[in-house]
Amino acid sequence: MASTGVPRTDPHASVLVVGASAAGVATAEALRRHGHVGRLTLLDGETEDPYDRPPLSKQYLAGQIGADALVLRSTEQLAGLDAEFVLGDRAVALDVATRTVTTTSGTTRAADHVVIATGVTPRAIPGVGLDGVHVLRTRADADRLRAGLQTLQGPLLVLGNGVLGSEVAQTAASLGVDVTLAGSIRAPMSGQLGGFGSQFLAAQHEAAGIRLLGGVRAARVRGRNGRADTVEFVDGPSRAADVVVVAVGSRPTTGWLEASGLEVTDGVDCDAFGAAAPGVWAVGDVARFHHVGMGRSMRLENRTNATEMAQVVAGNVLGRRVPYTPVPYFWTDQHGTRVQVFGQMTSADRVTVVDGHPEDGRFVAVAEHAGEAVGALGWGMPKQARITSMRLRPRYVPVAASAAPALSALSAAPAAPAVSAAESPAPVG
């Protein structure tokens, strides 16, 4: 278990946040809200001001919103943080003992506390560099893909039938693109929705004209004259393709920590308070934390976790000592419907619809395992789904944690734009 000791807990301690996206900005806001008045620095490899990522595969890719709607916080709100934003200079190393970060420019920055909020990086397959092959992580990626979809004459092949691949496929289909969604799992997003929800989504995809190819793993994209030509699969025949989106998952952005001495196991290993070492913390997609309610470590890759974990860790940086015990939450917008998952649908041995009707496309279902409610799935019924999710709290939130300040009391940050309402993520969406 990572150490929870910290060198200083006074409000004048200096804090360096590595990563200036949703989790990093939320951490900075929560620090100031909790009374932190010391030096605050946010470091990020991207050159743009912080922006929201979940809409990139949905509203932004579809052209329904512009870049201005992605802005996480206004110029005035960022200025109100009284923080230094160091953009375009990526972290490449961390000295844990001195809490010193080295960047690509060779600059070193030390602080009393370092908060790691570097998120995730898309997984690649051979051939990603070919023309016509896209990944989707940044706004620039989305711009390139959107331009490609606007001039696309033939079919689009989306590799990866998890959250991102499913969102891209349905967005492209809504634009009139001929889409095939291929992935290693049998039904789209079964890892998040469980069997019942993933089969329901599969039916919606097919009704929208999306061809589904499940149970196949992409090996590589072959090219001709520098452009994509064929996708080869590990366990199936090759398919011709000249425009491909690779959405085969992501990995925590921890390569820069290899020599730091921190424990990294599919994310930065943290204790229940978000501490990875004395004065070193992690938040959001990159953090693997010990959930005291579930009695095990876990990493949540979604937008809601990025924001809510930041609230708790910021308080702990300043000495609050509150464990992070969330009910896992995820959402996605697909086919004009908000889909929500509270808890875990995948461990269910029984799923019961408790509100609405699947045939109407609006319902709430509860998943049970060994007679205990473990997950809630909402399809087009966000208020009812959230109410139903309260049944899950005893499983995920222990009494001691329930006595701690409620997350709602720690989450008074300025609201994000409506199109990027706190998700899941993450990125989920």
PDB file of C-alpha atoms in Angstrom, residues 114-388:
ATOM      1  CA  VAL A 114       2.780  16.948  -6.883  1.00  0.00           C
ATOM      2  CA  VAL A 115      -0.600  15.820  -8.224  1.00  0.00           C
ATOM      3  CA  ILE A 116      -0.440  13.478 -11.229  1.00  0.00           C
ATOM      4  CA  ALA A 117      -3.367  14.023 -13.605  1.00  0.00           C
ATOM      5  CA  THR A 118      -1.910  12.863 -16.916  1.00  0.00           C
ATOM      6  CA  GLY A 119      -4.901  10.795 -18.026  1.00  0.00           C
ATOM      7  CA  VAL A 120      -4.651   8.077 -20.633  1.00  0.00           C
ATOM      8  CA  THR A 121      -3.106   7.541 -24.061  1.00  0.00           C
ATOM      9  CA  PRO A 122      -4.834   5.677 -26.924  1.00  0.00           C
ATOM     10  CA  ARG A 123      -3.508   2.205 -27.633  1.00  0.00           C
ATOM     11  CA  ALA A 124      -2.126   1.817 -31.124  1.00  0.00           C
ATOM     12  CA  ILE A 125      -1.757  -1.013 -33.599  1.00  0.00           C
ATOM     13  CA  PRO A 126       0.743  -1.276 -36.475  1.00  0.00           C
ATOM     14  CA  GLY A 127      -0.310   0.998 -39.311  1.00  0.00           C
ATOM     15  CA  VAL A 128      -1.692   3.865 -37.251  1.00  0.00           C
ATOM     16  CA  GLY A 129       0.616   6.304 -39.077  1.00  0.00           C
ATOM     17  CA  LEU A 130      -0.897   5.602 -42.509  1.00  0.00           C
ATOM     18  CA  ASP A 131      -3.110   8.137 -44.265  1.00  0.00           C
ATOM     19  CA  GLY A 132      -6.740   7.346 -43.649  1.00  0.00           C
ATOM     20  CA  VAL A 133      -6.090   5.868 -40.200  1.00  0.00           C
ATOM     21  CA  HIS A 134      -7.392   7.909 -37.263  1.00  0.00           C
ATOM     22  CA  VAL A 135      -7.219   7.863 -33.489  1.00  0.00           C
ATOM     23  CA  LEU A 136      -9.334  10.126 -31.306  1.00  0.00           C
ATOM     24  CA  ARG A 137      -7.891  11.688 -28.190  1.00  0.00           C
ATOM     25  CA  THR A 138      -7.353  15.392 -28.885  1.00  0.00           C
ATOM     26  CA  ARG A 139      -9.385  18.113 -30.543  1.00  0.00           C
ATOM     27  CA  ALA A 140      -6.931  18.045 -33.446  1.00  0.00           C
ATOM     28  CA  ASP A 141      -7.659  14.324 -33.864  1.00  0.00           C
ATOM     29  CA  ALA A 142     -11.388  15.065 -33.968  1.00  0.00           C
ATOM     30  CA  ASP A 143     -10.866  17.847 -36.507  1.00  0.00           C
ATOM     31  CA  ARG A 144      -8.999  15.501 -38.824  1.00  0.00           C
ATOM     32  CA  LEU A 145     -11.590  12.763 -38.472  1.00  0.00           C
ATOM     33  CA  ARG A 146     -14.487  15.138 -39.015  1.00  0.00           C
ATOM     34  CA  ALA A 147     -12.867  16.464 -42.182  1.00  0.00           C
ATOM     35  CA  GLY A 148     -12.341  12.907 -43.358  1.00  0.00           C
ATOM     36  CA  LEU A 149     -15.968  11.959 -42.725  1.00  0.00           C
ATOM     37  CA  GLN A 150     -17.185  14.973 -44.685  1.00  0.00           C
ATOM     38  CA  THR A 151     -15.349  13.837 -47.816  1.00  0.00           C
ATOM     39  CA  LEU A 152     -15.670  10.102 -47.291  1.00  0.00           C
ATOM     40  CA  GLN A 153     -16.916   8.257 -50.356  1.00  0.00           C
ATOM     41  CA  GLY A 154     -16.702   4.674 -49.131  1.00  0.00           C
ATOM     42  CA  PRO A 155     -17.296   2.759 -45.886  1.00  0.00           C
ATOM     43  CA  LEU A 156     -15.728   3.504 -42.513  1.00  0.00           C
ATOM     44  CA  LEU A 157     -14.247   0.713 -40.411  1.00  0.00           C
ATOM     45  CA  VAL A 158     -14.118   1.388 -36.665  1.00  0.00           C
ATOM     46  CA  LEU A 159     -11.762  -0.930 -34.771  1.00  0.00           C
ATOM     47  CA  GLY A 160     -12.748  -1.379 -31.140  1.00  0.00           C
ATOM     48  CA  ASN A 161     -16.327  -1.846 -29.952  1.00  0.00           C
ATOM     49  CA  GLY A 162     -15.940  -0.363 -26.505  1.00  0.00           C
ATOM     50  CA  VAL A 163     -17.191   3.073 -25.485  1.00  0.00           C
ATOM     51  CA  LEU A 164     -15.163   5.252 -27.851  1.00  0.00           C
ATOM     52  CA  GLY A 165     -15.567   3.006 -30.876  1.00  0.00           C
ATOM     53  CA  SER A 166     -19.295   2.699 -30.280  1.00  0.00           C
ATOM     54  CA  GLU A 167     -19.701   6.471 -29.954  1.00  0.00           C
ATOM     55  CA  VAL A 168     -17.701   7.170 -33.104  1.00  0.00           C
ATOM     56  CA  ALA A 169     -19.637   4.549 -35.058  1.00  0.00           C
ATOM     57  CA  GLN A 170     -23.042   5.931 -34.106  1.00  0.00           C
ATOM     58  CA  THR A 171     -21.921   9.522 -34.765  1.00  0.00           C
ATOM     59  CA  ALA A 172     -20.624   8.603 -38.211  1.00  0.00           C
ATOM     60  CA  ALA A 173     -23.812   6.656 -38.972  1.00  0.00           C
ATOM     61  CA  SER A 174     -25.895   9.696 -37.993  1.00  0.00           C
ATOM     62  CA  LEU A 175     -23.993  11.642 -40.663  1.00  0.00           C
ATOM     63  CA  GLY A 176     -24.955   9.105 -43.300  1.00  0.00           C
ATOM     64  CA  VAL A 177     -21.647   7.235 -43.349  1.00  0.00           C
ATOM     65  CA  ASP A 178     -21.568   3.508 -44.121  1.00  0.00           C
ATOM     66  CA  VAL A 179     -20.043   2.070 -40.906  1.00  0.00           C
ATOM     67  CA  THR A 180     -18.739  -1.275 -39.728  1.00  0.00           C
ATOM     68  CA  LEU A 181     -17.942  -1.573 -36.009  1.00  0.00           C
ATOM     69  CA  ALA A 182     -15.478  -4.388 -35.274  1.00  0.00           C
ATOM     70  CA  GLY A 183     -14.104  -5.419 -31.900  1.00  0.00           C
ATOM     71  CA  SER A 184     -12.864  -8.176 -29.661  1.00  0.00           C
ATOM     72  CA  ILE A 185     -15.977  -8.348 -27.475  1.00  0.00           C
ATOM     73  CA  ARG A 186     -19.091 -10.071 -28.799  1.00  0.00           C
ATOM     74  CA  ALA A 187     -21.504  -7.180 -28.251  1.00  0.00           C
ATOM     75  CA  PRO A 188     -20.659  -3.464 -28.162  1.00  0.00           C
ATOM     76  CA  MET A 189     -19.772  -2.040 -24.745  1.00  0.00           C
ATOM     77  CA  SER A 190     -20.527  -5.261 -22.906  1.00  0.00           C
ATOM     78  CA  GLY A 191     -17.722  -4.390 -20.489  1.00  0.00           C
ATOM     79  CA  GLN A 192     -19.751  -1.402 -19.295  1.00  0.00           C
ATOM     80  CA  LEU A 193     -23.364  -2.363 -19.998  1.00  0.00           C
ATOM     81  CA  GLY A 194     -23.327  -6.080 -19.259  1.00  0.00           C
ATOM     82  CA  GLY A 195     -25.135  -8.604 -21.405  1.00  0.00           C
ATOM     83  CA  PHE A 196     -28.615  -7.069 -21.233  1.00  0.00           C
ATOM     84  CA  GLY A 197     -27.527  -3.505 -22.047  1.00  0.00           C
ATOM     85  CA  SER A 198     -25.004  -4.427 -24.731  1.00  0.00           C
ATOM     86  CA  GLN A 199     -27.571  -6.508 -26.624  1.00  0.00           C
ATOM     87  CA  PHE A 200     -30.005  -3.600 -26.462  1.00  0.00           C
ATOM     88  CA  LEU A 201     -27.331  -1.244 -27.814  1.00  0.00           C
ATOM     89  CA  ALA A 202     -26.414  -3.719 -30.547  1.00  0.00           C
ATOM     90  CA  ALA A 203     -30.021  -3.687 -31.745  1.00  0.00           C
ATOM     91  CA  GLN A 204     -29.981   0.120 -31.850  1.00  0.00           C
ATOM     92  CA  HIS A 205     -26.716   0.138 -33.805  1.00  0.00           C
ATOM     93  CA  GLU A 206     -28.082  -2.292 -36.346  1.00  0.00           C
ATOM     94  CA  ALA A 207     -31.315  -0.302 -36.681  1.00  0.00           C
ATOM     95  CA  ALA A 208     -29.133   2.715 -37.512  1.00  0.00           C
ATOM     96  CA  GLY A 209     -27.407   0.753 -40.280  1.00  0.00           C
ATOM     97  CA  ILE A 210     -24.172  -0.039 -38.441  1.00  0.00           C
ATOM     98  CA  ARG A 211     -22.754  -3.453 -39.313  1.00  0.00           C
ATOM     99  CA  LEU A 212     -21.415  -5.262 -36.238  1.00  0.00           C
ATOM    100  CA  LEU A 213     -18.430  -7.575 -36.296  1.00  0.00           C
ATOM    101  CA  GLY A 214     -17.784  -8.922 -32.792  1.00  0.00           C
ATOM    102  CA  GLY A 215     -15.242 -11.346 -31.420  1.00  0.00           C
ATOM    103  CA  VAL A 216     -12.394 -10.253 -33.712  1.00  0.00           C
ATOM    104  CA  ARG A 217      -9.107  -8.574 -32.788  1.00  0.00           C
ATOM    105  CA  ALA A 218      -7.375  -6.231 -35.205  1.00  0.00           C
ATOM    106  CA  ALA A 219      -3.726  -7.106 -35.778  1.00  0.00           C
ATOM    107  CA  ARG A 220      -2.594  -4.314 -38.113  1.00  0.00           C
ATOM    108  CA  VAL A 221      -3.553  -1.955 -40.884  1.00  0.00           C
ATOM    109  CA  ARG A 222      -1.760  -2.611 -44.145  1.00  0.00           C
ATOM    110  CA  GLY A 223      -1.167   0.222 -46.561  1.00  0.00           C
ATOM    111  CA  ARG A 224      -0.476   0.872 -50.203  1.00  0.00           C
ATOM    112  CA  ASN A 225       1.451   3.975 -51.274  1.00  0.00           C
ATOM    113  CA  GLY A 226       1.256   5.306 -47.741  1.00  0.00           C
ATOM    114  CA  ARG A 227      -2.513   4.967 -47.406  1.00  0.00           C
ATOM    115  CA  ALA A 228      -4.630   2.424 -45.563  1.00  0.00           C
ATOM    116  CA  ASP A 229      -5.744  -0.446 -47.750  1.00  0.00           C
ATOM    117  CA  THR A 230      -6.493  -3.525 -45.627  1.00  0.00           C
ATOM    118  CA  VAL A 231      -7.113  -4.413 -41.984  1.00  0.00           C
ATOM    119  CA  GLU A 232      -5.766  -7.763 -40.846  1.00  0.00           C
ATOM    120  CA  PHE A 233      -7.394  -9.540 -37.910  1.00  0.00           C
ATOM    121  CA  VAL A 234      -5.861 -12.051 -35.513  1.00  0.00           C
ATOM    122  CA  ASP A 235      -8.880 -14.321 -35.620  1.00  0.00           C
ATOM    123  CA  GLY A 236     -10.685 -13.619 -38.878  1.00  0.00           C
ATOM    124  CA  PRO A 237     -10.270 -12.774 -42.556  1.00  0.00           C
ATOM    125  CA  SER A 238      -8.805  -9.444 -43.649  1.00  0.00           C
ATOM    126  CA  ARG A 239     -11.111  -6.630 -44.717  1.00  0.00           C
ATOM    127  CA  ALA A 240     -10.524  -3.921 -47.285  1.00  0.00           C
ATOM    128  CA  ALA A 241     -10.586  -0.464 -45.717  1.00  0.00           C
ATOM    129  CA  ASP A 242      -9.256   2.915 -46.766  1.00  0.00           C
ATOM    130  CA  VAL A 243     -10.600   4.897 -43.794  1.00  0.00           C
ATOM    131  CA  VAL A 244     -10.147   3.401 -40.330  1.00  0.00           C
ATOM    132  CA  VAL A 245     -10.683   4.634 -36.774  1.00  0.00           C
ATOM    133  CA  VAL A 246      -8.561   2.823 -34.193  1.00  0.00           C
ATOM    134  CA  ALA A 247     -10.333   2.805 -30.817  1.00  0.00           C
ATOM    135  CA  VAL A 248      -8.897  -0.343 -29.256  1.00  0.00           C
ATOM    136  CA  GLY A 249      -8.617   1.062 -25.762  1.00  0.00           C
ATOM    137  CA  SER A 250      -6.198   3.229 -23.844  1.00  0.00           C
ATOM    138  CA  ARG A 251      -3.473   2.956 -21.261  1.00  0.00           C
ATOM    139  CA  PRO A 252      -2.627   5.245 -18.342  1.00  0.00           C
ATOM    140  CA  THR A 253      -0.043   7.869 -19.265  1.00  0.00           C
ATOM    141  CA  THR A 254       2.659   6.696 -16.847  1.00  0.00           C
ATOM    142  CA  GLY A 255       5.693   6.116 -19.076  1.00  0.00           C
ATOM    143  CA  TRP A 256       7.308   9.274 -17.741  1.00  0.00           C
ATOM    144  CA  LEU A 257       7.218   7.738 -14.233  1.00  0.00           C
ATOM    145  CA  GLU A 258       9.248   4.598 -15.050  1.00  0.00           C
ATOM    146  CA  ALA A 259      12.331   5.708 -13.146  1.00  0.00           C
ATOM    147  CA  SER A 260      10.436   7.467 -10.351  1.00  0.00           C
ATOM    148  CA  GLY A 261      10.128   4.492  -8.026  1.00  0.00           C
ATOM    149  CA  LEU A 262       6.358   4.874  -7.793  1.00  0.00           C
ATOM    150  CA  GLU A 263       4.321   1.699  -7.961  1.00  0.00           C
ATOM    151  CA  VAL A 264       2.533   1.579 -11.319  1.00  0.00           C
ATOM    152  CA  THR A 265       0.020  -1.200 -12.003  1.00  0.00           C
ATOM    153  CA  ASP A 266      -2.257  -0.178 -14.858  1.00  0.00           C
ATOM    154  CA  GLY A 267      -2.183   3.302 -13.378  1.00  0.00           C
ATOM    155  CA  VAL A 268      -0.433   5.033 -10.503  1.00  0.00           C
ATOM    156  CA  ASP A 269      -1.027   2.927  -7.382  1.00  0.00           C
ATOM    157  CA  CYS A 270      -2.586   5.025  -4.625  1.00  0.00           C
ATOM    158  CA  ASP A 271      -4.088   4.448  -1.211  1.00  0.00           C
ATOM    159  CA  ALA A 272      -7.695   5.217  -0.327  1.00  0.00           C
ATOM    160  CA  PHE A 273      -6.885   8.934  -0.080  1.00  0.00           C
ATOM    161  CA  GLY A 274      -5.232   9.266  -3.504  1.00  0.00           C
ATOM    162  CA  ALA A 275      -1.662   9.335  -2.182  1.00  0.00           C
ATOM    163  CA  ALA A 276       1.031   7.479  -4.132  1.00  0.00           C
ATOM    164  CA  ALA A 277       3.977   8.583  -1.941  1.00  0.00           C
ATOM    165  CA  PRO A 278       4.581  11.330   0.620  1.00  0.00           C
ATOM    166  CA  GLY A 279       3.475  14.525  -1.116  1.00  0.00           C
ATOM    167  CA  VAL A 280       2.693  12.747  -4.395  1.00  0.00           C
ATOM    168  CA  TRP A 281      -0.922  12.166  -5.440  1.00  0.00           C
ATOM    169  CA  ALA A 282      -2.854  10.967  -8.470  1.00  0.00           C
ATOM    170  CA  VAL A 283      -6.342  11.779  -9.756  1.00  0.00           C
ATOM    171  CA  GLY A 284      -8.606  10.799 -12.615  1.00  0.00           C
ATOM    172  CA  ASP A 285      -8.027   8.218 -15.327  1.00  0.00           C
ATOM    173  CA  VAL A 286      -4.379   7.680 -14.389  1.00  0.00           C
ATOM    174  CA  ALA A 287      -5.055   6.821 -10.730  1.00  0.00           C
ATOM    175  CA  ARG A 288      -5.538   3.297  -9.365  1.00  0.00           C
ATOM    176  CA  PHE A 289      -6.895   3.782  -5.857  1.00  0.00           C
ATOM    177  CA  HIS A 290      -7.922   1.486  -3.013  1.00  0.00           C
ATOM    178  CA  HIS A 291     -11.709   1.534  -2.663  1.00  0.00           C
ATOM    179  CA  VAL A 292     -12.363   0.773   1.011  1.00  0.00           C
ATOM    180  CA  GLY A 293     -16.003  -0.005   0.355  1.00  0.00           C
ATOM    181  CA  MET A 294     -15.190  -2.674  -2.219  1.00  0.00           C
ATOM    182  CA  GLY A 295     -12.023  -3.818  -0.475  1.00  0.00           C
ATOM    183  CA  ARG A 296      -9.855  -3.703  -3.585  1.00  0.00           C
ATOM    184  CA  SER A 297      -7.995  -1.356  -5.888  1.00  0.00           C
ATOM    185  CA  MET A 298      -9.665  -0.014  -9.006  1.00  0.00           C
ATOM    186  CA  ARG A 299      -9.172   2.518 -11.773  1.00  0.00           C
ATOM    187  CA  LEU A 300     -12.132   4.410 -13.215  1.00  0.00           C
ATOM    188  CA  GLU A 301     -11.689   5.853 -16.679  1.00  0.00           C
ATOM    189  CA  ASN A 302     -14.448   8.398 -17.081  1.00  0.00           C
ATOM    190  CA  ARG A 303     -15.310  12.070 -16.793  1.00  0.00           C
ATOM    191  CA  THR A 304     -17.222  11.957 -13.516  1.00  0.00           C
ATOM    192  CA  ASN A 305     -14.376  10.185 -11.747  1.00  0.00           C
ATOM    193  CA  ALA A 306     -11.921  12.783 -13.035  1.00  0.00           C
ATOM    194  CA  THR A 307     -13.926  15.539 -11.383  1.00  0.00           C
ATOM    195  CA  GLU A 308     -15.072  13.839  -8.181  1.00  0.00           C
ATOM    196  CA  MET A 309     -11.760  12.245  -7.289  1.00  0.00           C
ATOM    197  CA  ALA A 310     -10.112  15.636  -7.756  1.00  0.00           C
ATOM    198  CA  GLN A 311     -12.419  17.142  -5.143  1.00  0.00           C
ATOM    199  CA  VAL A 312     -11.488  14.527  -2.545  1.00  0.00           C
ATOM    200  CA  VAL A 313      -7.751  14.448  -3.269  1.00  0.00           C
ATOM    201  CA  ALA A 314      -7.498  18.236  -3.172  1.00  0.00           C
ATOM    202  CA  GLY A 315      -8.983  18.178   0.319  1.00  0.00           C
ATOM    203  CA  ASN A 316      -6.574  15.441   1.345  1.00  0.00           C
ATOM    204  CA  VAL A 317      -3.602  17.438   0.076  1.00  0.00           C
ATOM    205  CA  LEU A 318      -4.654  20.019   2.652  1.00  0.00           C
ATOM    206  CA  GLY A 319      -5.042  17.438   5.416  1.00  0.00           C
ATOM    207  CA  ARG A 320      -8.732  16.417   5.319  1.00  0.00           C
ATOM    208  CA  ARG A 321      -8.065  12.630   5.233  1.00  0.00           C
ATOM    209  CA  VAL A 322     -11.289  11.600   3.462  1.00  0.00           C
ATOM    210  CA  PRO A 323     -11.250   8.244   1.602  1.00  0.00           C
ATOM    211  CA  TYR A 324     -12.513   8.244  -1.958  1.00  0.00           C
ATOM    212  CA  THR A 325     -15.423   5.773  -2.070  1.00  0.00           C
ATOM    213  CA  PRO A 326     -17.493   6.478  -5.178  1.00  0.00           C
ATOM    214  CA  VAL A 327     -20.346   4.467  -6.575  1.00  0.00           C
ATOM    215  CA  PRO A 328     -18.791   3.853 -10.025  1.00  0.00           C
ATOM    216  CA  TYR A 329     -20.663   5.873 -12.631  1.00  0.00           C
ATOM    217  CA  PHE A 330     -20.533   6.104 -16.386  1.00  0.00           C
ATOM    218  CA  TRP A 331     -22.618   7.736 -19.108  1.00  0.00           C
ATOM    219  CA  THR A 332     -22.703   7.959 -22.861  1.00  0.00           C
ATOM    220  CA  ASP A 333     -24.974   9.674 -25.371  1.00  0.00           C
ATOM    221  CA  GLN A 334     -25.874   7.407 -28.276  1.00  0.00           C
ATOM    222  CA  HIS A 335     -28.712   7.442 -30.789  1.00  0.00           C
ATOM    223  CA  GLY A 336     -30.147  10.529 -29.142  1.00  0.00           C
ATOM    224  CA  THR A 337     -30.374   8.899 -25.712  1.00  0.00           C
ATOM    225  CA  ARG A 338     -28.505   9.339 -22.434  1.00  0.00           C
ATOM    226  CA  VAL A 339     -27.322   5.934 -21.201  1.00  0.00           C
ATOM    227  CA  GLN A 340     -26.104   5.701 -17.585  1.00  0.00           C
ATOM    228  CA  VAL A 341     -24.522   2.954 -15.529  1.00  0.00           C
ATOM    229  CA  PHE A 342     -24.168   3.117 -11.755  1.00  0.00           C
ATOM    230  CA  GLY A 343     -22.120   0.419 -10.071  1.00  0.00           C
ATOM    231  CA  GLN A 344     -21.271  -2.633 -12.164  1.00  0.00           C
ATOM    232  CA  MET A 345     -23.560  -4.385 -14.601  1.00  0.00           C
ATOM    233  CA  THR A 346     -21.042  -7.013 -15.646  1.00  0.00           C
ATOM    234  CA  SER A 347     -21.145  -9.049 -12.419  1.00  0.00           C
ATOM    235  CA  ALA A 348     -24.916  -9.529 -12.581  1.00  0.00           C
ATOM    236  CA  ASP A 349     -26.595 -12.895 -12.545  1.00  0.00           C
ATOM    237  CA  ARG A 350     -30.008 -11.288 -12.776  1.00  0.00           C
ATOM    238  CA  VAL A 351     -31.221  -8.068 -14.448  1.00  0.00           C
ATOM    239  CA  THR A 352     -34.705  -6.716 -13.758  1.00  0.00           C
ATOM    240  CA  VAL A 353     -36.406  -3.744 -15.421  1.00  0.00           C
ATOM    241  CA  VAL A 354     -37.840  -1.634 -12.592  1.00  0.00           C
ATOM    242  CA  ASP A 355     -39.068   1.435 -14.488  1.00  0.00           C
ATOM    243  CA  GLY A 356     -40.105   2.199 -18.052  1.00  0.00           C
ATOM    244  CA  HIS A 357     -40.198  -0.254 -20.915  1.00  0.00           C
ATOM    245  CA  PRO A 358     -37.333  -1.381 -23.210  1.00  0.00           C
ATOM    246  CA  GLU A 359     -39.715  -1.513 -26.183  1.00  0.00           C
ATOM    247  CA  ASP A 360     -40.238   2.236 -25.732  1.00  0.00           C
ATOM    248  CA  GLY A 361     -36.487   2.880 -25.580  1.00  0.00           C
ATOM    249  CA  ARG A 362     -36.726   4.280 -22.028  1.00  0.00           C
ATOM    250  CA  PHE A 363     -36.146   2.146 -18.963  1.00  0.00           C
ATOM    251  CA  VAL A 364     -34.203   1.557 -15.744  1.00  0.00           C
ATOM    252  CA  ALA A 365     -32.858  -1.893 -14.909  1.00  0.00           C
ATOM    253  CA  VAL A 366     -31.215  -3.191 -11.739  1.00  0.00           C
ATOM    254  CA  ALA A 367     -28.491  -5.836 -11.773  1.00  0.00           C
ATOM    255  CA  GLU A 368     -28.243  -8.263  -8.875  1.00  0.00           C
ATOM    256  CA  HIS A 369     -25.555 -10.695  -7.833  1.00  0.00           C
ATOM    257  CA  ALA A 370     -26.246 -13.249  -5.089  1.00  0.00           C
ATOM    258  CA  GLY A 371     -29.404 -11.343  -4.257  1.00  0.00           C
ATOM    259  CA  GLU A 372     -27.632  -7.985  -3.794  1.00  0.00           C
ATOM    260  CA  ALA A 373     -28.061  -4.946  -6.065  1.00  0.00           C
ATOM    261  CA  VAL A 374     -24.709  -4.286  -7.748  1.00  0.00           C
ATOM    262  CA  GLY A 375     -25.616  -2.050 -10.687  1.00  0.00           C
ATOM    263  CA  ALA A 376     -28.268   0.185 -12.202  1.00  0.00           C
ATOM    264  CA  LEU A 377     -28.701   0.881 -15.911  1.00  0.00           C
ATOM    265  CA  GLY A 378     -30.659   3.891 -17.101  1.00  0.00           C
ATOM    266  CA  TRP A 379     -31.711   4.279 -20.731  1.00  0.00           C
ATOM    267  CA  GLY A 380     -33.221   7.668 -21.481  1.00  0.00           C
ATOM    268  CA  MET A 381     -34.429   8.096 -17.873  1.00  0.00           C
ATOM    269  CA  PRO A 382     -31.625  10.007 -16.095  1.00  0.00           C
ATOM    270  CA  LYS A 383     -33.589  11.186 -13.048  1.00  0.00           C
ATOM    271  CA  GLN A 384     -35.141   7.798 -12.366  1.00  0.00           C
ATOM    272  CA  ALA A 385     -31.793   6.049 -12.876  1.00  0.00           C
ATOM    273  CA  ARG A 386     -30.097   8.296 -10.331  1.00  0.00           C
ATOM    274  CA  ILE A 387     -32.842   7.680  -7.784  1.00  0.00           C
ATOM    275  CA  THR A 388     -32.614   3.930  -8.341  1.00  0.00           C
TER     276      THR A 388
END
